[in-house]
mmCIF file of C-alpha atoms and ligand atoms in Angstrom:
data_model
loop_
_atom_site.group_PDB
_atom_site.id
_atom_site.type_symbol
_atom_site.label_atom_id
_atom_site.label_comp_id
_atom_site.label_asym_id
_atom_site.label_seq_id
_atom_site.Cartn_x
_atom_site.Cartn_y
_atom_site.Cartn_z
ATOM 1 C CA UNK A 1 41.786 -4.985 25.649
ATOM 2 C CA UNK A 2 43.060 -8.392 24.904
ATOM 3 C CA UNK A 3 41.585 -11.086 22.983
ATOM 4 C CA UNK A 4 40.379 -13.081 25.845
ATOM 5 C CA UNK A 5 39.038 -9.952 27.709
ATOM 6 C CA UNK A 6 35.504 -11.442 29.143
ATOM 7 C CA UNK A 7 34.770 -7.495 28.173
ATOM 8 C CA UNK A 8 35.619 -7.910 24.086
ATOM 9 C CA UNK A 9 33.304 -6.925 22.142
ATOM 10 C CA UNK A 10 30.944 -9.608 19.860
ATOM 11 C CA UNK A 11 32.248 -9.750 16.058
ATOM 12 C CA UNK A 12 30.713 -11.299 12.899
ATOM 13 C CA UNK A 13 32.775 -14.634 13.264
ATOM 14 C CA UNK A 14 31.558 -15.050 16.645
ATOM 15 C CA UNK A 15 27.987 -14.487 15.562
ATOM 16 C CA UNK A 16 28.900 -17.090 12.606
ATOM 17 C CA UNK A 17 30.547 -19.427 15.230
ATOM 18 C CA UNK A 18 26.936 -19.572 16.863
ATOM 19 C CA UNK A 19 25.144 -21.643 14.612
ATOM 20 C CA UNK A 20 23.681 -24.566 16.334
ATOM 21 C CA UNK A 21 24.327 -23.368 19.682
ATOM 22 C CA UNK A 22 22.348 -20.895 22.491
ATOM 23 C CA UNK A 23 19.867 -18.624 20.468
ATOM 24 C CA UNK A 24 21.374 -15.612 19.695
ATOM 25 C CA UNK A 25 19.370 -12.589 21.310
ATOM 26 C CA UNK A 26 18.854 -9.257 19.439
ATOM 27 C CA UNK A 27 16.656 -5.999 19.524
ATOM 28 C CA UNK A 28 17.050 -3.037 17.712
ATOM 29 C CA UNK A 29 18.462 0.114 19.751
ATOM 30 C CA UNK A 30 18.324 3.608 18.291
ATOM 31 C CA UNK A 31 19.647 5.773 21.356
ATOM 32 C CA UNK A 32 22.231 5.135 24.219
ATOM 33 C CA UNK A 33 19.884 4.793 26.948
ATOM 34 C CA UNK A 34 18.336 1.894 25.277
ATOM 35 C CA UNK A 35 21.690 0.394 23.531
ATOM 36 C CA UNK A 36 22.979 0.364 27.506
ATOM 37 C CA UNK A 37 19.881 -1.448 27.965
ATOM 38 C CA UNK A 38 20.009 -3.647 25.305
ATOM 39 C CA UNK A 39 23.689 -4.654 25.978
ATOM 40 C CA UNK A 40 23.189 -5.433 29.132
ATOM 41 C CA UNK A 41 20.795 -8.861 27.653
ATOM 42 C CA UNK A 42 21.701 -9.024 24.064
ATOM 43 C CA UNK A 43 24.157 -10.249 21.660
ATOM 44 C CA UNK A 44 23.414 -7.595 18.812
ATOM 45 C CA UNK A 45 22.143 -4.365 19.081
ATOM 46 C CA UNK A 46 20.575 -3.511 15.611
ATOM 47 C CA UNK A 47 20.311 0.041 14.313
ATOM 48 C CA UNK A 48 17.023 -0.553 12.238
ATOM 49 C CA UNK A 49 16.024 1.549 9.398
ATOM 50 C CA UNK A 50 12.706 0.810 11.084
ATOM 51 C CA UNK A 51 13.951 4.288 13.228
ATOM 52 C CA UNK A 52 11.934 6.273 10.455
ATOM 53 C CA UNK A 53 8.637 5.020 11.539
ATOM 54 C CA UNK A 54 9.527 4.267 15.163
ATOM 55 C CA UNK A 55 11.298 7.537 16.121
ATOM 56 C CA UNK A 56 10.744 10.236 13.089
ATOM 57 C CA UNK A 57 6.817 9.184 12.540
ATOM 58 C CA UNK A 58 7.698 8.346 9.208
ATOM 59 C CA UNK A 59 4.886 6.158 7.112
ATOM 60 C CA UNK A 60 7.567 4.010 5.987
ATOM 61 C CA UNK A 61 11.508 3.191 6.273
ATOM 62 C CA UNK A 62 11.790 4.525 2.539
ATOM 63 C CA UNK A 63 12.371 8.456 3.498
ATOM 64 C CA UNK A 64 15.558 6.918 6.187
ATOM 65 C CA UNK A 65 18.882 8.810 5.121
ATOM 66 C CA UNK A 66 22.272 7.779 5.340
ATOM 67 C CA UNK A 67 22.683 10.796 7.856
ATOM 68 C CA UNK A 68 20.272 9.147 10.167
ATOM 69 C CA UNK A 69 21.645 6.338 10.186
ATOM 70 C CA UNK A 70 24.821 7.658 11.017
ATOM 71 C CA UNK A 71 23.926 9.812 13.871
ATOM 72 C CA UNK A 72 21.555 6.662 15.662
ATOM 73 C CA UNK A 73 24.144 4.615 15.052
ATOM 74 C CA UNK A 74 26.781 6.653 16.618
ATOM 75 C CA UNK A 75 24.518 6.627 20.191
ATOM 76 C CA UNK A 76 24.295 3.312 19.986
ATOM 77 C CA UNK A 77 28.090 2.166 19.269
ATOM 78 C CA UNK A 78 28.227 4.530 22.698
ATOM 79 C CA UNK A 79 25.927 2.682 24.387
ATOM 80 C CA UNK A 80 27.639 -0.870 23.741
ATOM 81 C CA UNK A 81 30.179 -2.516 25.402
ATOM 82 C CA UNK A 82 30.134 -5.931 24.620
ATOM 83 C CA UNK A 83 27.042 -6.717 22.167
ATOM 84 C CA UNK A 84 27.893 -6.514 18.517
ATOM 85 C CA UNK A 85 26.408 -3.273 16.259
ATOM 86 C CA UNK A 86 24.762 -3.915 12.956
ATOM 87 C CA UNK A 87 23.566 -0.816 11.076
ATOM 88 C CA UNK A 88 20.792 -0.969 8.614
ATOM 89 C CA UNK A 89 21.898 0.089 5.228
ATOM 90 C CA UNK A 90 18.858 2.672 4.314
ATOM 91 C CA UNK A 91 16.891 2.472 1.269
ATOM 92 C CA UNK A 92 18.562 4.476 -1.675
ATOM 93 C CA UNK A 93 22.346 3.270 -0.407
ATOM 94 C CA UNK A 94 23.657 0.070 -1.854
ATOM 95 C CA UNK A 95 21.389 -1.407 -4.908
ATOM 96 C CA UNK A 96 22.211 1.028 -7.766
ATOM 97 C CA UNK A 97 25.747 -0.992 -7.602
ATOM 98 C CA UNK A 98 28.415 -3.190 -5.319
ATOM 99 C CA UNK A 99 30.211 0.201 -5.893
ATOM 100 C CA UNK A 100 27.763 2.303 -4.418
ATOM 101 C CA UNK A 101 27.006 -0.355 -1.770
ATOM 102 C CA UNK A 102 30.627 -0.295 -0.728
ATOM 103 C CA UNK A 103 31.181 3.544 -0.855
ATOM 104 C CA UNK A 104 27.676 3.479 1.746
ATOM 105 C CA UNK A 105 28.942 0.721 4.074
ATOM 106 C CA UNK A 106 32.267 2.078 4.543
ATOM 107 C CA UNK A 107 31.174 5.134 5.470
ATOM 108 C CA UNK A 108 28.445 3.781 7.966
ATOM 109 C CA UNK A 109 30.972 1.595 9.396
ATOM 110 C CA UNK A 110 33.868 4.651 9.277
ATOM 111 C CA UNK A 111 31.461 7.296 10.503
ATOM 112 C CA UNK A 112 29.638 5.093 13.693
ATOM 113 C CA UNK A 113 32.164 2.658 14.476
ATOM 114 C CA UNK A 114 29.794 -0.429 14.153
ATOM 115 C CA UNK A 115 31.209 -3.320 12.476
ATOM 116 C CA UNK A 116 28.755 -4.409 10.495
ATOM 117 C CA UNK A 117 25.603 -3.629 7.927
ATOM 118 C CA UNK A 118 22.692 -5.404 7.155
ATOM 119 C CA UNK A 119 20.685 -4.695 3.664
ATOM 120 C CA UNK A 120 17.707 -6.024 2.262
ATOM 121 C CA UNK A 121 17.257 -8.727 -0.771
ATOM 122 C CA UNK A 122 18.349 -11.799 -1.370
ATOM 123 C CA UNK A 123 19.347 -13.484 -5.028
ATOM 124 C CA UNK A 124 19.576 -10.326 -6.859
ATOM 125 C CA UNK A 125 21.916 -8.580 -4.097
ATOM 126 C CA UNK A 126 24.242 -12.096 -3.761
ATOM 127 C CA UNK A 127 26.973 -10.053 -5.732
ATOM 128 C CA UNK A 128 26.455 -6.483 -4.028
ATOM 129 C CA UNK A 129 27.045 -8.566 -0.752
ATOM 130 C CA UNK A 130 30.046 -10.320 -2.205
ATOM 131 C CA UNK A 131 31.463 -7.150 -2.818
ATOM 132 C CA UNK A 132 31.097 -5.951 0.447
ATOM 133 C CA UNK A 133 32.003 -9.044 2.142
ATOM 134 C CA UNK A 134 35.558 -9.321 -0.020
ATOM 135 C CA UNK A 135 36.731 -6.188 1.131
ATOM 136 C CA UNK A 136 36.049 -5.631 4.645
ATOM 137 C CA UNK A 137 32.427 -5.248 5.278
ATOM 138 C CA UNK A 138 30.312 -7.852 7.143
ATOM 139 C CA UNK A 139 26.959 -8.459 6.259
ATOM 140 C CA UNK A 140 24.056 -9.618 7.749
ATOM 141 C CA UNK A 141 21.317 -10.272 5.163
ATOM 142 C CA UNK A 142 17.238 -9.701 5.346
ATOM 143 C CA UNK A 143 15.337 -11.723 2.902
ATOM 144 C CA UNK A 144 11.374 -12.889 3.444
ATOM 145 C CA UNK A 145 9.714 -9.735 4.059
ATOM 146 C CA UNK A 146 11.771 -6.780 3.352
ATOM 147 C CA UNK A 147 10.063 -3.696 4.270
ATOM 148 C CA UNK A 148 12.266 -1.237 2.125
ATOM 149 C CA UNK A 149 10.471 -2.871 -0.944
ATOM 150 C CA UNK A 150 6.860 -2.845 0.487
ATOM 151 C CA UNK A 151 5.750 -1.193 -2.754
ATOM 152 C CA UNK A 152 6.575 -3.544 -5.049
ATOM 153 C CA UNK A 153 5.420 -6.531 -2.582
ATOM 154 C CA UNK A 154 1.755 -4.603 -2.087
ATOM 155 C CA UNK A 155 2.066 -4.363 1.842
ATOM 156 C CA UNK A 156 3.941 -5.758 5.092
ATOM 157 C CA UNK A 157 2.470 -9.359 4.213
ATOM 158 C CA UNK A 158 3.638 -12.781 4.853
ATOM 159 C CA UNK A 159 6.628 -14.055 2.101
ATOM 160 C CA UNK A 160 7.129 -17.808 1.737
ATOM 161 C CA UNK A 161 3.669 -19.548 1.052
ATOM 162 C CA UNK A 162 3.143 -21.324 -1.454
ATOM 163 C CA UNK A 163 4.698 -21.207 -4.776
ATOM 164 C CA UNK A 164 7.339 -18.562 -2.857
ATOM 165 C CA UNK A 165 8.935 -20.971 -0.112
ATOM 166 C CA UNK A 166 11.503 -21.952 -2.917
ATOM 167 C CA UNK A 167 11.866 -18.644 -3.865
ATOM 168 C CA UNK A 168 12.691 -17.437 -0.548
ATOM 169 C CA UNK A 169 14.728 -21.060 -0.013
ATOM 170 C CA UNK A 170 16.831 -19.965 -2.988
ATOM 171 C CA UNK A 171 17.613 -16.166 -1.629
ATOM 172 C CA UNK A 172 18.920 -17.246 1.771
ATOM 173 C CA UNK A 173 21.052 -19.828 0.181
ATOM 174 C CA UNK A 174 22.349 -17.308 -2.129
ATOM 175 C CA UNK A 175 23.321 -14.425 0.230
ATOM 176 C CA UNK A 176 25.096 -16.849 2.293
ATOM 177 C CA UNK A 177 26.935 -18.197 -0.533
ATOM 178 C CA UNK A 178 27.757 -14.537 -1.368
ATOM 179 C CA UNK A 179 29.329 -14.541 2.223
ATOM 180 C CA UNK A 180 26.994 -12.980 4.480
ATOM 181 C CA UNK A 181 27.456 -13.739 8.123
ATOM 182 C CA UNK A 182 24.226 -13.970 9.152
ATOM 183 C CA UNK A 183 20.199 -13.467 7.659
ATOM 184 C CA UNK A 184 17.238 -12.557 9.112
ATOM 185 C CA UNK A 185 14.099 -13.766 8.101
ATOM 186 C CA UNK A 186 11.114 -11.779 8.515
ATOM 187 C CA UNK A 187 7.540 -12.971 8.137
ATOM 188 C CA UNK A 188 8.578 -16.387 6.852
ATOM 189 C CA UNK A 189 6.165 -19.279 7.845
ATOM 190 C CA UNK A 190 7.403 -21.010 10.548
ATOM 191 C CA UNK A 191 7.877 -24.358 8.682
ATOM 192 C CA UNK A 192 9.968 -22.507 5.908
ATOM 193 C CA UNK A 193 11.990 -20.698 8.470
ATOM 194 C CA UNK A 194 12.956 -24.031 10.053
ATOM 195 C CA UNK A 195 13.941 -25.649 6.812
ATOM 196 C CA UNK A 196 16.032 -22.726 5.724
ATOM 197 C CA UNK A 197 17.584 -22.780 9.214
ATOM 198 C CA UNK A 198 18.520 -26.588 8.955
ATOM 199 C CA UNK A 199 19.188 -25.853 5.376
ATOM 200 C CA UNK A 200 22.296 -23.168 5.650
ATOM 201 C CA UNK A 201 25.258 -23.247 7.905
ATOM 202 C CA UNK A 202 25.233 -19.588 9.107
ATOM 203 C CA UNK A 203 22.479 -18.185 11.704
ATOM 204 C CA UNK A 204 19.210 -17.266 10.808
ATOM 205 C CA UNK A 205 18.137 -14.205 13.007
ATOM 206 C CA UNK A 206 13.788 -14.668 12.545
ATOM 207 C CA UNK A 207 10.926 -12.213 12.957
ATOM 208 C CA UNK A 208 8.023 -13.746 13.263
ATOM 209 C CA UNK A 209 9.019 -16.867 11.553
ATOM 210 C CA UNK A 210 8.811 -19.174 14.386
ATOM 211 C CA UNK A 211 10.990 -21.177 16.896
ATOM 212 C CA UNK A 212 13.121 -22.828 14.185
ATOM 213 C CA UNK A 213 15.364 -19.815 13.959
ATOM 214 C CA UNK A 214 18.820 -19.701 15.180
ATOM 215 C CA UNK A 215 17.850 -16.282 16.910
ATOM 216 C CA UNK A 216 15.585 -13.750 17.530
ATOM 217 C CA UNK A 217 15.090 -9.821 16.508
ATOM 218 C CA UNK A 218 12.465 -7.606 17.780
ATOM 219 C CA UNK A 219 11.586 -3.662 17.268
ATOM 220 C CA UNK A 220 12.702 -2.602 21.189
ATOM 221 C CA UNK A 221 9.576 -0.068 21.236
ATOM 222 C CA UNK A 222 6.995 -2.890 19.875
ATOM 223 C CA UNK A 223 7.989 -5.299 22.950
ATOM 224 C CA UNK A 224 7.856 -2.754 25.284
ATOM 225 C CA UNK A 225 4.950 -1.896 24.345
ATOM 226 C CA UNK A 226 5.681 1.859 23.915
ATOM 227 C CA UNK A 227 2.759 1.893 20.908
ATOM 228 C CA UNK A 228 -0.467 1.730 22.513
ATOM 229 C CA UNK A 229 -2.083 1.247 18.890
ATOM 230 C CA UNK A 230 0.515 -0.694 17.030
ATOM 231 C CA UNK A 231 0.066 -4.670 17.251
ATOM 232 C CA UNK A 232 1.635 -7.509 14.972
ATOM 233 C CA UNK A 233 0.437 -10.626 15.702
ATOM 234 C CA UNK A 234 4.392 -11.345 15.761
ATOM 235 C CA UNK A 235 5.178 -8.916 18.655
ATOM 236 C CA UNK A 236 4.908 -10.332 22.151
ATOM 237 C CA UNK A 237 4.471 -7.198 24.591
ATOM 238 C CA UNK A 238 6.697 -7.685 27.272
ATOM 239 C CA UNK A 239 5.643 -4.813 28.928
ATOM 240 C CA UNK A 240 3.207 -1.866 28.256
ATOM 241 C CA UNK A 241 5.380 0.999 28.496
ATOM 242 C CA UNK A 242 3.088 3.374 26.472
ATOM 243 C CA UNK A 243 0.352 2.988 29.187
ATOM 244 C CA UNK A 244 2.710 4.040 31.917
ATOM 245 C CA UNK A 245 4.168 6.847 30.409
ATOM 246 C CA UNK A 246 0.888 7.923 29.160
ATOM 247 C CA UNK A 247 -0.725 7.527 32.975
ATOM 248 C CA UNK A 248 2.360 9.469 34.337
ATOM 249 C CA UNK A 249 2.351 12.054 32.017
ATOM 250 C CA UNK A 250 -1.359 12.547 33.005
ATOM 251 C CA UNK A 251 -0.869 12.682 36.558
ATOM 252 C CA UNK A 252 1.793 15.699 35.775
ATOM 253 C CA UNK A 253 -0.509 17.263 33.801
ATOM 254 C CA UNK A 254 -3.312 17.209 36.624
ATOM 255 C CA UNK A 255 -0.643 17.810 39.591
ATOM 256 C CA UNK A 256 0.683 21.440 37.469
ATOM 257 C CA UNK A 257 -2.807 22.501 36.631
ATOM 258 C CA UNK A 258 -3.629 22.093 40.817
ATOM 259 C CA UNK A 259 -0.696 23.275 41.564
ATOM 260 C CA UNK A 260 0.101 20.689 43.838
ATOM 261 C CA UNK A 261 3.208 19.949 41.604
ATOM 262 C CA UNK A 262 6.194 21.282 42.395
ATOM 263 C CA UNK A 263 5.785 20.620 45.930
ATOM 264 C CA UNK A 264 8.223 22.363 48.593
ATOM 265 C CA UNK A 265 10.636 18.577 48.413
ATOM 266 C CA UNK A 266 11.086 19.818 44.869
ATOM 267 C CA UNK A 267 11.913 23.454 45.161
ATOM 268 C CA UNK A 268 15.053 25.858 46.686
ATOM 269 C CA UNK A 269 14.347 27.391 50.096
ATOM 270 C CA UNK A 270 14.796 31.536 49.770
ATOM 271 C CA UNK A 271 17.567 30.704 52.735
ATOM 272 C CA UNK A 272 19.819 27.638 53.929
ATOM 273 C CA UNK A 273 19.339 26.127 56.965
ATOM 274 C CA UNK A 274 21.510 27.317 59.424
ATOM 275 C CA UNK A 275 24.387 25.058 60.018
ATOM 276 C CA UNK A 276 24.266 23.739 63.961
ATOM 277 C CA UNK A 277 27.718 24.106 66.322
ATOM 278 C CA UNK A 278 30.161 21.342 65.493
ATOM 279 C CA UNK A 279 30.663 19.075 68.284
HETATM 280 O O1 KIV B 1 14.620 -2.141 10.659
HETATM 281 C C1 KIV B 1 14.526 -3.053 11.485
HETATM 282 O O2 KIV B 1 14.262 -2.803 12.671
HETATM 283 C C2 KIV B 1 14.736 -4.419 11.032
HETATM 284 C C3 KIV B 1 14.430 -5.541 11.965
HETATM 285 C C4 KIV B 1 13.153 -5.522 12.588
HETATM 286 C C5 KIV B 1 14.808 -6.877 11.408
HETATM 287 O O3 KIV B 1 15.166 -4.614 9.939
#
């Protein structure tokens, strides 16, 4: 493929390259059907740790392992053509040390072919990411929120009010003087999100933290509406996929237990018609 294929795919300095211009779209993808999906609209396709809860029923993303990671990531890579992978680096992987971080990343980027990670945390993992970033590993950082560390924060709340907003000011500036290529911001208020975002020069990816943002992320299952229970106020359904997949899957149930389903369109004949006289 050549550099100016319309068909190459996104990289990190293109995503970089964005700030200030068209909103960059992303949703997380877990699967080929969905990356294939996903590509079709979306800039990145992000392999979110949030896989533990949405596809493994997992209470949290703290039990995600490397090996899942890995294998979701690989379907997706196969389900992109032109949007740009990011892979979630899971809990456990890259804050004991950069040298641990590195040794993770490499192999997430080796083992999937995705060129890029994201990790959680923002002052206190500007030298983990500059690690990674120095030798070969783009990274998209996640500060605000960041569900890996839901323990120590006391729940999925808001991070920014207050006596935080400097805090969280002070982490985005860090990780992208650490050289990340791009941070999300995740349940940042709205105003803070739009200062940060005027505040840095790379793009700030937001989840529910407003307009200001530089782009978008959503969990593909939330806005689809595949949850029928599960509602953030920061989730906008675009569609209530749950309720059609639980009415269809009701209908089958009723159509085999009246044995009106399979019909005769859906089953082999004992014999094949026979074939008429060629004219
Ligand atoms: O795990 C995830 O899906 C995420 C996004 C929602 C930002 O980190």
């Amino acid at each position: 493929m050549s550099a100016t294929s319309p068909l190459r795919p996104v990289l990190p300095p293109d995503i970089r390259a964005r700030k200030g211009s068209a909103p960059l779209v992303v949703l997380t993808a877990y699967t080929t059907p969905m990356a294939r999906l996903v590509d079709a609209h979306c800039d990145i396709a992000l392999v979110g740790d949030s896989l533990g809860m949405v596809l493994h029923g997992l209470p949290s993303t703290l039990g995600v392992t490397m090996e899942m990671m890995i294998l979701h990531g690989r379907s997706v890579v196969r389900g992109c053509g032109k949007a740009m992978v990011v892979i979630d680096m899971p809990f456990g992987s890259y804050e004991e040390s950069p040298e641990q971080a590195y040794r993770n990343a490499a192999r997430l980027m080796a083992e999937t072919g995705a060129p890029a990670v994201k990790l959680e945390g923002g002052a206190h993992m500007a030298d983990t990411i500059a690690f990674l970033t120095k030798r070969g590993v783009p990274v998209m950082a996640h500060v605000g929120l960041t569900p890996q560390a839901v323990n120590t924060l006391g729940g999925y709340k808001v991070v920014g009010r207050d006596d935080e907003a400097d805090r969280v000011m002070q982490d985005a500036l860090a990780v992208q003087e650490a050289g990340a290529f791009s941070v999300v911001l995740e349940k940042v208020p709205m105003g803070l999100a739009g200062r940060i975002t005027k505040a840095l020069d790379i793009p700030t990816i937001g989840i529910g933290a407003g307009v200001g943002c530089d782009g978008q992320v959503l969990v593909i299952d939330d806005m689809l509406g595949l949850f029928t229970e599960f509602r953030p106020k920061f989730v906008k359904r675009y569609a209530e996929l749950g309720r059609t997949a639980d009415e269809a899957i009701a209908t089958y149930a009723a159509e085999v237990r009246a044995c009106t389903f399979p019909a005769d369109e859906h089953s082999f004949p004992d014999q094949l018609p026979a074939k008429g006289p060629k004219s």
